[in-house]
Amino acid sequence: MRVRSAEFKKRSAETARDPRRQAALQMLYDGLHKGRIAAAAATDNWEELRVKGRAIKWHTIRNLDYYLELLEERVVANGGKVYFANDDAEASEYVMGVARANDVKTVIKSKSMVSEEMGLNEAFEEAGIRPVETDLGEYIIQLANEPPYHLIAPAIHKTREEISDLIQQAAGGPREEDPKDLTKTARRLLREEFRTAEMGVSGVNFAVAETGSIALVTNEGNGRMVTSAPRVHVAIMGMEKVIPSMQDLSTMLRILIRSATGQRISSYVTIVNGPRKAPEEDGPDEFHLVIVNNGRENLLKDPQLREALLCIRCGACLNACPVYRKAGGHAYGWVYPGPIGAVITPVMSGKKRAKDLPFASTLCGACREVCPVSIDLPTLLLRLRSDLAEGKAAPGERSSVLMERLSFKIWRFGMLHASAFGLGGRIASAGMWPISRRGWLRRLPPPFSGWTSSRDFPRIAFRPFRARFRSRGGG
Amino acid sequence: MADRNEFLQMVRDSLGVASGRVIEPDDATAFFEDQSGVSDQAAAVREHADSSRADLLDEMADAAEEIGWVIHRSTSPEDAVAAVTEICRSAGAKSVLRSTHDVFERVPVDAALSAEGMAVSIATREPSDDDAVDLERRLELRERAFDTDVGITGVDYAVAETGTVVINPRQGVSRLVSLTPPMHIAILEAGQVLPSLDELFLLAHDDFQKGAHRGMINLITGPSRTADIEANLVIGVHGPVEVHLVIVG
């Protein structure tokens, strides 16, 4: 999927002015954020679980090569196939190959963020295969042809009127607006797909190295359908999703699900141990696990940024973030919005187009506070800002960096030389006089317009503080 | 085509580590716990589930009710048969599909349901060595699962911490019976309830060590649900709309 993060300012401003989107974002705060707080409060050993979850993830990331190799070995022992994909194109190509080999016409998909990175649905369409998203939210945004707005509530920005239009278009029949009726209609439409599709594609919440298993966390039941009804199951995971032991699942599920939705457990947790084992009644004959890099190595090789690979994609940092709650999910321009998206999008994509994202934060620390594995997101954001100021992550952006450096050189000179400071103040004060009104400047020419486009600047006083201080007998 | 050796080397290079190294044990993960002890621990868990059966059953009933199971407690097998029959009858069920869990030997529901005029079928097929024939039989079962009004199963475990029932699909226990019908009835017996997810995953781990694991482990907690439209909770998306837990004992 194309990175469109360069439009952050424009798109976040649009969202901030759109009362419907603001209402939707408020629902995330009232529903998911408060739900998480209540769930954490109701769990006696919550902090202990967070510490443990973080330690499990850190241990795995530090030994990622070991656990990936073990995972591969055990999946193969269970009768599955493993494919390591270095980028999105390789991953897509492999999945297309599996589909072609099985003469697949329709693919049912349960939620997979990595498949969004890959633009997998477009790849299927180009190959003449019909992809059908089956998570209700994903289904809605597929009908709308939009990327997800939120990690776990992908269509939260859509009003029921908009959803009603989309579902009526797909289903025909009378227009419905009650969420219950809309859900029932979607159930009816997707049921025929579950019954007939030849291949299922899912994401992976956790992959267990020791047993070669994957765990899927869902509430609707589509994850079970996708892994039970079709002949072929392809699961796609980012390479950081592995954990060592089956017994680590209890800790990881407890922190993931409470942080995501405030539930103690989701309606379904589905643990897939490879393909159907004869003489089982149903389940896929083929199981493929696609393990994807796609820029994650940029995080892994940096000892500080590596921490972002602890993320278990619960979405809690989005709900807690005052910037996400105004800017909305699409402003971030790629697959992962919010504080975690602001860290991983620029690093994974390696593109200067995402250079605004590390600045899309007030550094208030709410994200770090809610993160189930305590990722130090504000520090990682600061680190990326510093890289950008040094010109490291954005080699094409020297001009603004030069301007910033020049400004700070002049500032430094002024701060070190009292006479220059006084002179500068007098010049600025005199220059501001004709364009100020009631002591404030409303509009300044570039490059100072960056300040005044969003706020006024106070006029510098005629008589500096030092002069007034002296005239009152100070000093 | 990506090369797995190059991929793993990329990971090692990124971490600055060498291949074939011995990794440092870490207390956080169960991976380094004494693996030979898993079997003994599993036996202790089963013993506890058995000796605390009454308390665990009460805890399970409370947690399950909270999460959306409709609870039916019965003290005898006859009561349980009557409860299952009443649930199906009042739902107006015409067709019922059930698994072959052991519990149906003690809670024989078929005759009572048939007497109510319902078509009862068993969710299994005769396995065949001929792949094409076997596939055909499996597809026939899939059609039945999609077309049935009620699915009835036993359970393999339950988890009191979360109100979860656990079903391990196998021959006679289709993945779909508890999923595709709009109503699922699970029959739980005393002695099947584990205190928490910790014990469940310990037992699952033990199954792996013994090679007794199967293709899937299903944790089911209440009905299917979504909140994808304006954050409104709606019960019953792709899975069952109504779920009943019949507790025997």
XYZ file of C-alpha atoms in Angstrom:
724
model
C 0.000 0.000 0.000
C 1.269 3.438 -0.957
C 2.511 5.653 1.883
C 0.470 8.872 1.846
C 1.733 10.325 5.114
C 2.933 13.536 3.428
C -0.671 14.692 3.507
C -0.867 14.485 7.306
C -1.383 18.218 7.879
C -4.032 18.608 5.206
C -5.974 15.468 6.091
C -5.815 15.961 9.846
C -7.097 19.520 9.415
C -10.016 18.204 7.350
C -10.867 15.674 10.033
C -10.617 18.248 12.817
C -13.275 20.319 11.016
C -15.588 17.352 10.326
C -18.117 16.970 13.158
C -19.111 13.429 12.068
C -15.538 12.154 12.281
C -15.001 13.959 15.589
C -18.084 12.235 16.994
C -16.717 8.861 15.840
C -13.348 9.544 17.443
C -15.076 10.469 20.685
C -16.796 7.047 20.608
C -13.387 5.386 20.622
C -12.466 7.310 23.740
C -15.730 6.621 25.538
C -15.970 3.008 24.437
C -12.574 1.433 24.011
C -10.386 3.731 26.126
C -12.671 3.751 29.151
C -13.307 0.027 28.670
C -9.571 -0.592 28.859
C -9.252 1.455 32.028
C -12.071 -0.497 33.678
C -10.603 -3.840 32.567
C -7.168 -2.948 33.901
C -8.655 -1.771 37.199
C -10.580 -5.039 37.548
C -7.415 -7.114 37.109
C -5.535 -7.518 40.375
C -2.140 -8.286 38.889
C -2.430 -5.959 35.885
C 0.968 -4.279 36.296
C 2.610 -7.632 36.894
C 1.082 -8.955 33.644
C 2.381 -5.940 31.722
C 5.880 -6.442 33.071
C 5.742 -10.118 32.202
C 4.347 -9.524 28.706
C 7.040 -6.961 28.006
C 9.746 -9.342 29.199
C 8.422 -12.191 27.030
C 8.387 -9.943 23.967
C 11.837 -8.459 24.658
C 13.329 -11.896 25.111
C 11.817 -13.053 21.816
C 12.900 -9.988 19.824
C 16.466 -10.246 21.142
C 16.529 -13.867 19.972
C 14.282 -13.445 16.964
C 16.426 -15.527 14.628
C 16.287 -18.459 17.040
C 12.515 -18.381 17.504
C 11.741 -17.864 13.819
C 13.823 -20.881 12.954
C 12.129 -22.938 15.655
C 8.700 -21.758 14.491
C 9.521 -22.819 10.943
C 10.687 -26.234 12.093
C 7.576 -26.882 14.186
C 5.070 -25.606 11.591
C 6.645 -27.953 9.059
C 6.491 -30.788 11.614
C 2.748 -30.086 11.960
C 2.361 -30.481 8.193
C 2.336 -26.788 7.232
C 4.542 -24.777 4.897
C 6.530 -21.662 5.832
C 7.586 -18.880 3.511
C 9.898 -16.027 4.510
C 9.104 -12.888 2.500
C 11.543 -10.037 2.465
C 9.058 -7.460 1.212
C 5.404 -6.957 0.326
C 5.891 -7.939 -3.315
C 7.476 -11.287 -2.433
C 4.734 -12.033 0.080
C 1.984 -11.220 -2.437
C 3.648 -13.269 -5.133
C 3.789 -16.308 -2.862
C 0.128 -15.997 -1.851
C -0.880 -15.649 -5.513
C 1.112 -18.784 -6.296
C -0.756 -20.761 -3.616
C -4.081 -19.459 -4.951
C -3.248 -20.347 -8.550
C -2.031 -23.822 -7.626
C -5.381 -24.481 -5.963
C -7.460 -22.959 -8.737
C -8.931 -20.449 -6.292
C -11.700 -18.108 -7.452
C -12.784 -16.549 -4.157
C -10.697 -15.822 -1.068
C -12.264 -15.086 2.307
C -10.118 -12.909 4.530
C -10.179 -12.292 8.230
C -8.366 -9.234 9.500
C -4.690 -8.931 8.659
C -2.820 -5.637 8.940
C 0.187 -7.086 7.108
C -2.056 -7.859 4.139
C -2.920 -4.147 4.126
C 0.783 -3.342 3.933
C 0.980 -5.694 0.950
C -2.082 -4.298 -0.825
C -3.082 -7.960 -1.039
C -6.641 -7.314 -2.184
C -5.424 -5.381 -5.227
C -3.001 -8.192 -6.013
C -5.849 -10.726 -5.879
C -8.000 -8.584 -8.145
C -5.197 -8.215 -10.665
C -4.850 -12.003 -10.649
C -8.558 -12.396 -11.383
C -9.336 -13.699 -7.864
C -12.140 -12.190 -5.784
C -11.048 -11.205 -2.242
C -13.805 -10.824 0.354
C -13.085 -9.175 3.713
C -15.226 -10.852 6.364
C -14.620 -8.842 9.546
C -17.668 -6.550 9.501
C -15.570 -3.379 9.780
C -13.124 -4.547 7.124
C -16.054 -5.558 4.889
C -17.500 -2.046 5.185
C -14.238 -0.338 4.266
C -13.699 -2.784 1.416
C -17.105 -1.728 0.049
C -16.034 1.895 0.509
C -12.611 1.192 -1.003
C -10.799 2.804 1.936
C -7.939 1.798 4.212
C -8.680 0.957 7.880
C -9.188 3.887 10.252
C -8.167 2.084 13.420
C -6.263 -1.105 14.235
C -9.225 -2.889 15.752
C -12.190 -0.722 14.719
C -11.432 -0.254 11.015
C -14.742 1.404 10.052
C -15.331 3.444 13.202
C -15.294 6.693 11.136
C -18.294 5.644 9.052
C -21.752 6.816 10.140
C -24.629 4.380 10.018
C -26.069 6.350 7.086
C -22.882 5.852 5.103
C -22.732 2.152 6.043
C -26.376 1.829 5.137
C -25.672 3.155 1.616
C -22.743 0.788 1.161
C -24.587 -2.314 2.330
C -27.710 -1.484 0.355
C -25.556 -1.146 -2.758
C -24.082 -4.594 -2.120
C -27.290 -6.332 -1.057
C -30.030 -4.554 -2.959
C -33.328 -4.561 -1.106
C -34.710 -1.997 1.316
C -32.538 0.561 3.063
C -31.721 -0.270 6.696
C -30.149 1.930 9.331
C -30.372 -0.072 12.537
C -26.928 -1.589 13.225
C -28.698 -4.880 14.068
C -30.386 -5.054 10.662
C -27.220 -3.995 8.852
C -25.257 -6.687 10.667
C -27.886 -9.289 9.805
C -27.732 -8.391 6.129
C -23.932 -8.559 6.124
C -24.180 -11.956 7.840
C -26.464 -13.215 5.088
C -24.233 -11.897 2.286
C -21.009 -13.268 3.759
C -22.451 -16.654 4.635
C -22.536 -17.747 1.021
C -18.884 -16.718 0.716
C -17.932 -18.816 3.761
C -19.737 -21.781 2.286
C -18.063 -21.699 -1.087
C -14.675 -19.924 -0.946
C -11.719 -22.163 -1.752
C -9.120 -20.284 0.278
C -8.969 -18.412 3.566
C -6.419 -15.731 4.465
C -5.900 -14.624 8.057
C -3.502 -12.556 10.093
C -1.728 -13.827 13.199
C -2.030 -12.365 16.696
C 0.665 -14.607 18.130
C 2.724 -17.411 16.640
C 3.979 -19.980 19.147
C 7.454 -21.178 18.173
C 7.601 -24.232 20.417
C 4.431 -25.827 19.010
C 4.255 -24.296 15.531
C 0.833 -22.784 16.296
C -0.824 -19.491 15.512
C -3.429 -17.789 17.701
C -6.241 -15.653 16.300
C -8.324 -13.349 18.471
C -11.775 -12.471 17.090
C -15.274 -11.605 18.248
C -17.407 -12.148 15.178
C -16.524 -15.722 14.261
C -15.103 -14.892 10.847
C -11.627 -15.930 11.962
C -12.993 -19.396 12.735
C -14.831 -19.567 9.408
C -11.735 -18.605 7.424
C -9.634 -21.268 9.164
C -12.286 -24.018 9.161
C -14.356 -23.990 5.988
C -12.002 -23.549 2.964
C -9.552 -26.147 1.624
C -6.545 -23.842 1.957
C -5.515 -21.503 4.785
C -2.783 -18.894 4.400
C -1.775 -17.003 7.557
C 0.349 -13.873 7.200
C 2.444 -12.428 10.037
C 4.995 -9.714 10.602
C 8.218 -11.363 11.748
C 7.898 -9.844 15.255
C 4.710 -11.781 16.089
C 6.399 -14.914 17.403
C 6.459 -15.859 21.120
C 8.378 -18.804 22.602
C 5.903 -21.039 24.432
C 2.263 -22.146 24.319
C 2.165 -21.309 28.023
C 3.125 -17.679 27.285
C -0.228 -17.292 25.525
C -2.145 -16.835 28.773
C -0.168 -13.681 29.638
C -0.161 -12.298 26.104
C -3.896 -12.865 25.534
C -4.763 -11.283 28.884
C -2.921 -8.059 28.118
C -3.840 -7.879 24.423
C -7.584 -8.342 24.765
C -8.053 -6.089 27.811
C -6.051 -3.343 26.102
C -7.874 -3.692 22.793
C -11.537 -3.863 23.797
C -11.673 -4.022 27.588
C -12.918 -7.621 27.436
C -11.521 -10.311 29.695
C -11.354 -12.535 26.629
C -12.741 -12.218 23.106
C -15.640 -14.408 21.959
C -13.207 -16.608 20.085
C -9.564 -17.468 20.458
C -8.635 -19.878 17.706
C -5.377 -21.771 17.886
C -4.355 -23.303 14.585
C -1.774 -26.089 14.695
C -1.168 -26.494 10.971
C -3.577 -28.159 8.536
C -6.397 -30.579 9.323
C -5.029 -33.725 10.926
C -6.651 -36.803 9.433
C -9.180 -38.143 10.252
C -10.583 -34.739 11.336
C -13.980 -33.889 9.894
C -13.097 -30.506 8.459
C -10.400 -27.863 8.231
C -7.947 -27.003 5.468
C -5.792 -29.592 3.724
C -3.055 -26.988 3.249
C -1.680 -24.515 5.774
C 0.825 -21.844 4.760
C 2.511 -19.406 7.118
C 3.995 -16.318 5.452
C 6.520 -14.483 7.657
C 7.090 -10.936 6.455
C 9.952 -8.459 6.920
C 8.828 -5.498 4.759
C 10.962 -2.882 6.515
C 10.819 -4.331 10.026
C 14.570 -4.880 9.853
C 15.008 -1.088 9.946
C 13.489 -1.191 13.428
C 15.293 -4.356 14.449
C 18.791 -3.160 13.621
C 18.480 -0.019 15.714
C 18.940 -0.922 19.402
C 16.627 1.895 20.492
C 13.899 1.719 17.814
C 13.797 -2.077 18.179
C 11.463 -1.509 21.112
C 8.639 -0.724 18.644
C 8.688 -4.409 17.639
C 7.263 -5.301 21.065
C 3.923 -3.907 19.806
C 1.031 -6.408 19.864
C -1.324 -4.150 17.844
C -3.995 -3.637 20.493
C -4.774 -0.049 19.431
C -4.817 1.325 23.001
C -2.296 4.074 22.172
C -4.581 5.337 19.395
C -7.573 5.685 21.725
C -5.467 7.428 24.372
C -3.740 9.859 21.993
C -5.122 13.413 21.887
C -3.637 13.884 18.415
C -5.123 10.687 16.938
C -8.475 11.619 18.454
C -8.460 14.891 16.482
C -6.514 13.897 13.366
C -8.235 10.551 12.749
C -6.825 7.371 11.278
C -6.528 8.280 7.615
C -4.293 11.307 8.206
C -1.398 9.005 9.085
C -1.477 7.873 5.485
C -0.580 4.189 5.746
C -1.669 1.063 7.613
C -0.766 1.923 11.204
C -2.128 5.165 12.669
C -1.665 6.802 16.053
C 1.509 6.973 18.142
C 2.763 3.528 17.131
C 2.103 4.367 13.469
C 3.994 7.633 13.869
C 7.027 5.635 14.994
C 6.965 2.647 12.666
C 5.636 4.176 9.438
C 8.654 6.440 8.744
C 11.154 3.769 9.778
C 9.552 0.802 8.008
C 8.821 2.677 4.817
C 12.186 4.472 4.936
C 10.517 7.330 3.161
C 10.791 11.019 3.775
C 7.119 11.270 2.892
C 6.287 10.238 6.457
C 8.516 12.872 8.059
C 5.581 14.773 9.575
C 4.419 11.799 11.621
C 6.971 11.970 14.495
C 5.753 15.524 15.076
C 2.110 14.409 15.281
C 2.342 14.078 19.046
C 2.196 16.337 22.064
C 4.577 13.986 23.933
C 2.030 13.879 26.745
C 2.906 10.257 27.470
C -0.652 8.863 27.463
C 0.399 6.264 24.893
C 3.231 4.945 27.039
C 0.933 4.801 30.030
C -1.666 2.595 28.297
C 0.680 0.441 26.242
C 0.315 -3.178 27.471
C 4.031 -3.747 26.922
C 5.035 -0.217 28.046
C 6.702 0.847 24.807
C 8.376 4.218 25.447
C 6.646 5.850 22.481
C 7.368 9.506 23.418
C 11.104 8.796 23.610
C 11.022 6.962 20.274
C 9.168 9.889 18.704
C 11.755 12.323 20.090
C 14.512 10.147 18.714
C 12.937 10.267 15.229
C 12.517 14.031 15.476
C 16.175 14.356 16.332
C 17.123 12.129 13.367
C 15.071 14.348 11.101
C 16.650 17.525 12.492
C 20.052 15.990 11.817
C 18.898 15.283 8.305
C 19.379 11.534 8.767
C 16.017 10.056 7.949
C 15.149 12.581 5.278
C 18.154 13.218 3.064
C 16.146 15.265 0.600
C 15.020 17.779 3.187
C 18.158 19.840 3.713
C 16.589 23.249 3.086
C 14.292 23.321 6.097
C 17.055 21.846 8.200
C 19.431 24.592 7.064
C 16.870 27.256 7.913
C 16.439 25.737 11.350
C 20.184 25.614 11.888
C 20.670 29.178 10.713
C 17.909 30.376 13.046
C 19.525 28.667 15.993
C 22.962 30.106 15.111
C 21.535 33.628 15.107
C 19.689 32.882 18.358
C 22.858 31.587 19.958
C 24.797 34.683 18.946
C 22.082 36.930 20.392
C 21.965 34.977 23.637
C 25.700 35.216 24.109
C 26.103 38.918 23.279
C 24.040 41.362 25.334
C 24.466 44.253 22.904
C 23.366 42.157 19.943
C 20.382 40.913 21.990
C 19.305 44.478 22.791
C 19.765 45.637 19.219
C 17.860 42.673 17.839
C 14.974 43.363 20.219
C 14.761 47.004 19.178
C 14.866 46.159 15.458
C 12.193 43.466 15.856
C 9.986 45.749 17.934
C 10.234 48.570 15.384
C 9.624 46.180 12.488
C 6.533 44.745 14.153
C 4.940 48.084 14.954
C 3.313 48.792 11.558
C 1.855 45.280 11.165
C 0.582 44.718 14.711
C -2.842 45.475 16.151
C -3.509 45.826 19.876
C -0.131 44.327 20.671
C -0.559 41.161 18.541
C 0.589 40.062 15.103
C -2.001 38.220 13.089
C -0.045 37.476 9.948
C 3.672 37.320 9.151
C 5.431 36.761 5.830
C 7.271 33.470 5.169
C 9.210 31.847 6.754
C 7.465 33.170 9.904
C 3.987 32.438 8.517
C 4.320 28.883 9.855
C 3.731 30.367 13.317
C 0.940 32.809 12.493
C -1.083 30.422 10.314
C -2.302 28.725 13.471
C -1.756 31.317 16.252
C -0.990 34.998 16.887
C 2.395 36.266 17.986
C 2.752 38.947 20.698
C 4.487 42.141 19.618
C 7.850 42.688 21.278
C 7.628 45.547 23.795
C 9.136 48.980 22.997
C 10.897 49.186 26.326
C 12.737 45.993 27.114
C 12.341 44.389 30.535
C 15.955 45.214 31.456
C 15.339 48.954 30.922
C 12.178 48.884 33.052
C 13.931 46.889 35.743
C 16.733 49.476 35.944
C 14.336 52.453 36.026
C 12.665 50.914 39.101
C 15.985 50.827 40.849
C 16.728 47.162 40.287
C 20.040 45.636 39.253
C 11.836 -15.835 -4.416
C 13.080 -15.080 -0.921
C 15.703 -17.323 0.565
C 15.055 -18.479 4.137
C 18.772 -18.573 4.954
C 19.219 -15.006 3.753
C 16.137 -13.969 5.701
C 17.404 -15.496 8.950
C 20.867 -14.037 8.275
C 19.254 -10.612 7.837
C 17.678 -11.038 11.293
C 21.027 -12.077 12.803
C 22.853 -9.197 11.137
C 20.225 -6.750 12.400
C 20.658 -8.088 15.920
C 24.417 -8.388 15.600
C 24.432 -12.060 16.660
C 25.920 -15.236 15.251
C 24.094 -18.355 14.123
C 24.098 -21.525 16.168
C 24.525 -19.689 19.451
C 23.051 -20.856 22.745
C 20.401 -18.418 23.910
C 20.284 -17.071 27.450
C 17.434 -18.532 29.516
C 14.836 -16.020 30.653
C 12.405 -16.505 33.529
C 9.672 -14.483 31.852
C 8.819 -17.177 29.334
C 7.696 -20.699 30.189
C 9.998 -21.890 27.404
C 12.849 -22.520 29.845
C 10.833 -24.233 32.530
C 11.723 -27.842 33.140
C 9.999 -29.532 30.193
C 10.137 -32.941 31.822
C 7.910 -31.561 34.571
C 5.075 -30.550 32.259
C 3.488 -33.971 32.367
C 3.515 -34.027 36.198
C 2.125 -30.502 36.352
C -0.609 -31.490 33.903
C -1.535 -34.442 36.085
C -1.751 -32.124 39.097
C -4.003 -29.745 37.152
C -6.343 -32.587 36.211
C -6.381 -33.791 39.803
C -7.270 -30.300 41.038
C -10.017 -29.916 38.401
C -11.468 -33.156 39.667
C -11.155 -32.550 43.417
C -12.499 -28.967 43.249
C -15.187 -29.774 40.731
C -18.142 -28.283 42.586
C -16.465 -24.922 43.296
C -15.049 -24.633 39.803
C -18.434 -25.418 38.285
C -20.037 -22.589 40.288
C -17.293 -20.156 39.290
C -17.673 -21.187 35.665
C -21.443 -20.746 35.743
C -21.086 -17.205 37.100
C -18.397 -16.129 34.626
C -20.219 -17.720 31.695
C -23.501 -16.047 32.522
C -21.776 -12.671 32.758
C -20.344 -13.055 29.269
C -23.574 -14.022 27.536
C -24.096 -17.780 27.848
C -27.613 -18.756 28.859
C -27.057 -21.092 31.806
C -29.108 -24.214 32.501
C -28.069 -26.152 35.585
C -29.271 -29.700 35.903
C -28.620 -32.248 38.596
C -29.244 -35.408 36.586
C -28.733 -36.609 33.007
C -32.510 -36.747 32.576
C -32.785 -33.082 33.551
C -30.066 -32.228 31.033
C -31.888 -34.048 28.223
C -35.063 -32.188 29.161
C -33.194 -28.855 29.182
C -31.684 -29.442 25.733
C -35.053 -30.500 24.346
C -36.788 -27.463 25.787
C -34.176 -25.056 24.383
C -34.555 -26.539 20.889
C -38.324 -26.711 21.081
C -38.816 -23.132 22.200
C -36.429 -21.949 19.473
C -38.634 -23.699 16.919
C -35.709 -25.790 15.686
C -36.389 -28.167 12.840
C -32.892 -29.579 12.407
C -30.218 -30.379 14.959
C -26.599 -31.395 14.376
C -24.551 -32.853 17.196
C -20.964 -33.923 17.763
C -19.968 -37.346 19.096
C -18.543 -36.116 22.418
C -18.669 -38.785 25.165
C -21.230 -36.796 27.079
C -23.975 -37.922 24.691
C -23.597 -41.443 26.066
C -24.666 -40.094 29.449
C -27.000 -37.401 28.119
C -28.725 -39.115 25.194
C -30.600 -36.320 23.459
C -31.332 -37.875 20.058
C -34.519 -39.751 20.887
C -36.054 -36.869 22.852
C -35.346 -34.396 20.029
C -36.642 -36.761 17.353
C -39.798 -37.236 19.404
C -40.331 -33.471 19.074
C -40.214 -33.874 15.303
C -36.704 -32.513 14.814
C -34.296 -33.989 12.292
C -31.241 -35.050 14.303
C -27.984 -35.738 12.523
C -24.509 -36.605 13.748
C -21.660 -34.335 12.658
C -19.355 -37.002 11.362
C -18.596 -38.858 8.170
C -17.179 -42.271 7.360
C -13.494 -41.548 6.604
C -12.312 -43.001 3.300
C -8.830 -43.869 2.077
C -9.846 -42.554 -1.308
C -9.097 -38.799 -1.084
C -11.799 -37.829 -3.566
C -14.440 -39.821 -1.739
C -13.318 -38.476 1.633
C -13.445 -34.896 0.340
C -16.934 -35.447 -0.993
C -18.082 -36.740 2.386
C -16.488 -33.824 4.185
C -18.195 -31.367 1.839
C -21.526 -33.065 2.489
C -20.964 -32.553 6.226
C -20.079 -28.900 5.610
C -23.388 -28.392 3.803
C -25.281 -29.948 6.690
C -23.438 -27.714 9.159
C -24.359 -24.585 7.224
C -28.022 -25.590 6.906
C -28.769 -26.712 10.461
C -30.752 -24.707 13.041
C -28.963 -25.881 16.185
C -25.498 -27.314 16.870
C -25.013 -29.341 20.069
C -21.613 -30.317 21.428
C -19.932 -31.487 24.575
C -16.832 -29.617 25.682
C -13.257 -30.753 26.266
C -12.511 -28.188 28.967
C -13.973 -25.047 30.418
C -12.117 -22.078 31.927
C -13.640 -20.481 35.022
C -11.490 -17.316 34.764
C -13.165 -16.272 31.531
C -16.382 -18.305 31.126
C -14.848 -20.101 28.164
C -15.563 -23.548 26.772
C -12.778 -25.294 24.886
C -13.427 -27.677 22.013
C -10.653 -29.593 20.255
C -11.947 -30.624 16.814
C -11.333 -34.244 15.802
C -13.179 -37.098 14.180
C -16.754 -36.766 15.351
C -16.160 -33.191 16.516
C -16.507 -30.970 13.467
C -15.108 -27.443 13.650
C -18.373 -26.138 12.252
C -21.019 -27.578 14.611
C -20.352 -24.913 17.228
C -19.948 -22.178 14.594
C -22.301 -22.225 11.617
C -25.741 -22.895 13.198
C -27.425 -19.779 14.605
C -27.715 -21.539 17.975
C -25.060 -23.494 19.867
C -25.768 -25.648 22.928
C -22.716 -26.848 24.865
C -23.057 -29.523 27.534
C -20.570 -29.219 30.381
C -19.952 -31.828 33.053
C -18.390 -31.543 36.482
C -14.651 -32.160 36.482
C -14.084 -30.404 33.138
C -13.539 -26.903 34.534
C -10.022 -25.466 34.858
C -9.374 -22.429 37.050
C -7.666 -20.228 34.444
C -6.023 -19.898 31.050
C -2.701 -20.852 32.656
C -3.915 -24.398 33.289
C -5.522 -24.642 29.857
C -2.307 -23.794 28.023
C -0.293 -26.068 30.284
C -2.555 -28.967 29.273
C -2.332 -27.929 25.606
C 1.446 -27.912 25.934
C 1.326 -31.366 27.492
C -0.722 -32.590 24.517
C 2.010 -31.337 22.182
C 4.704 -33.069 24.139
C 2.790 -36.323 23.882
C 1.988 -35.802 20.215
C -1.700 -35.815 21.128
C -2.428 -32.348 19.703
C -4.828 -31.881 16.814
C -5.329 -29.318 14.070
C -7.088 -26.688 16.159
C -8.004 -25.592 19.667
C -11.192 -23.536 19.893
C -11.804 -21.223 22.837
C -15.432 -20.100 22.758
C -16.750 -17.442 25.128
C -20.364 -16.430 24.695
C -22.078 -15.509 21.445
C -20.553 -13.977 18.332
C -20.457 -10.188 18.620
C -19.340 -6.977 16.901
C -19.145 -3.268 17.622
C -18.051 -2.209 14.145
C -21.030 0.030 13.342
C -20.792 3.261 15.345
C -19.486 1.226 18.295
C -22.922 -0.355 18.856
C -22.704 -3.816 20.376
C -24.557 -6.279 18.154
C -24.817 -9.946 19.109
C -24.584 -12.561 16.391
C -22.435 -11.750 13.379
C -20.920 -14.788 11.685
C -21.052 -17.223 14.594
C -24.025 -18.232 16.751
C -26.496 -15.592 17.862
C -27.651 -17.559 20.881
C -25.459 -19.800 23.030
C -26.642 -22.072 25.830
C -24.522 -23.805 28.416
C -26.169 -26.884 29.914
C -24.316 -27.819 33.089
C -24.645 -31.361 34.405
C -23.720 -31.859 38.045
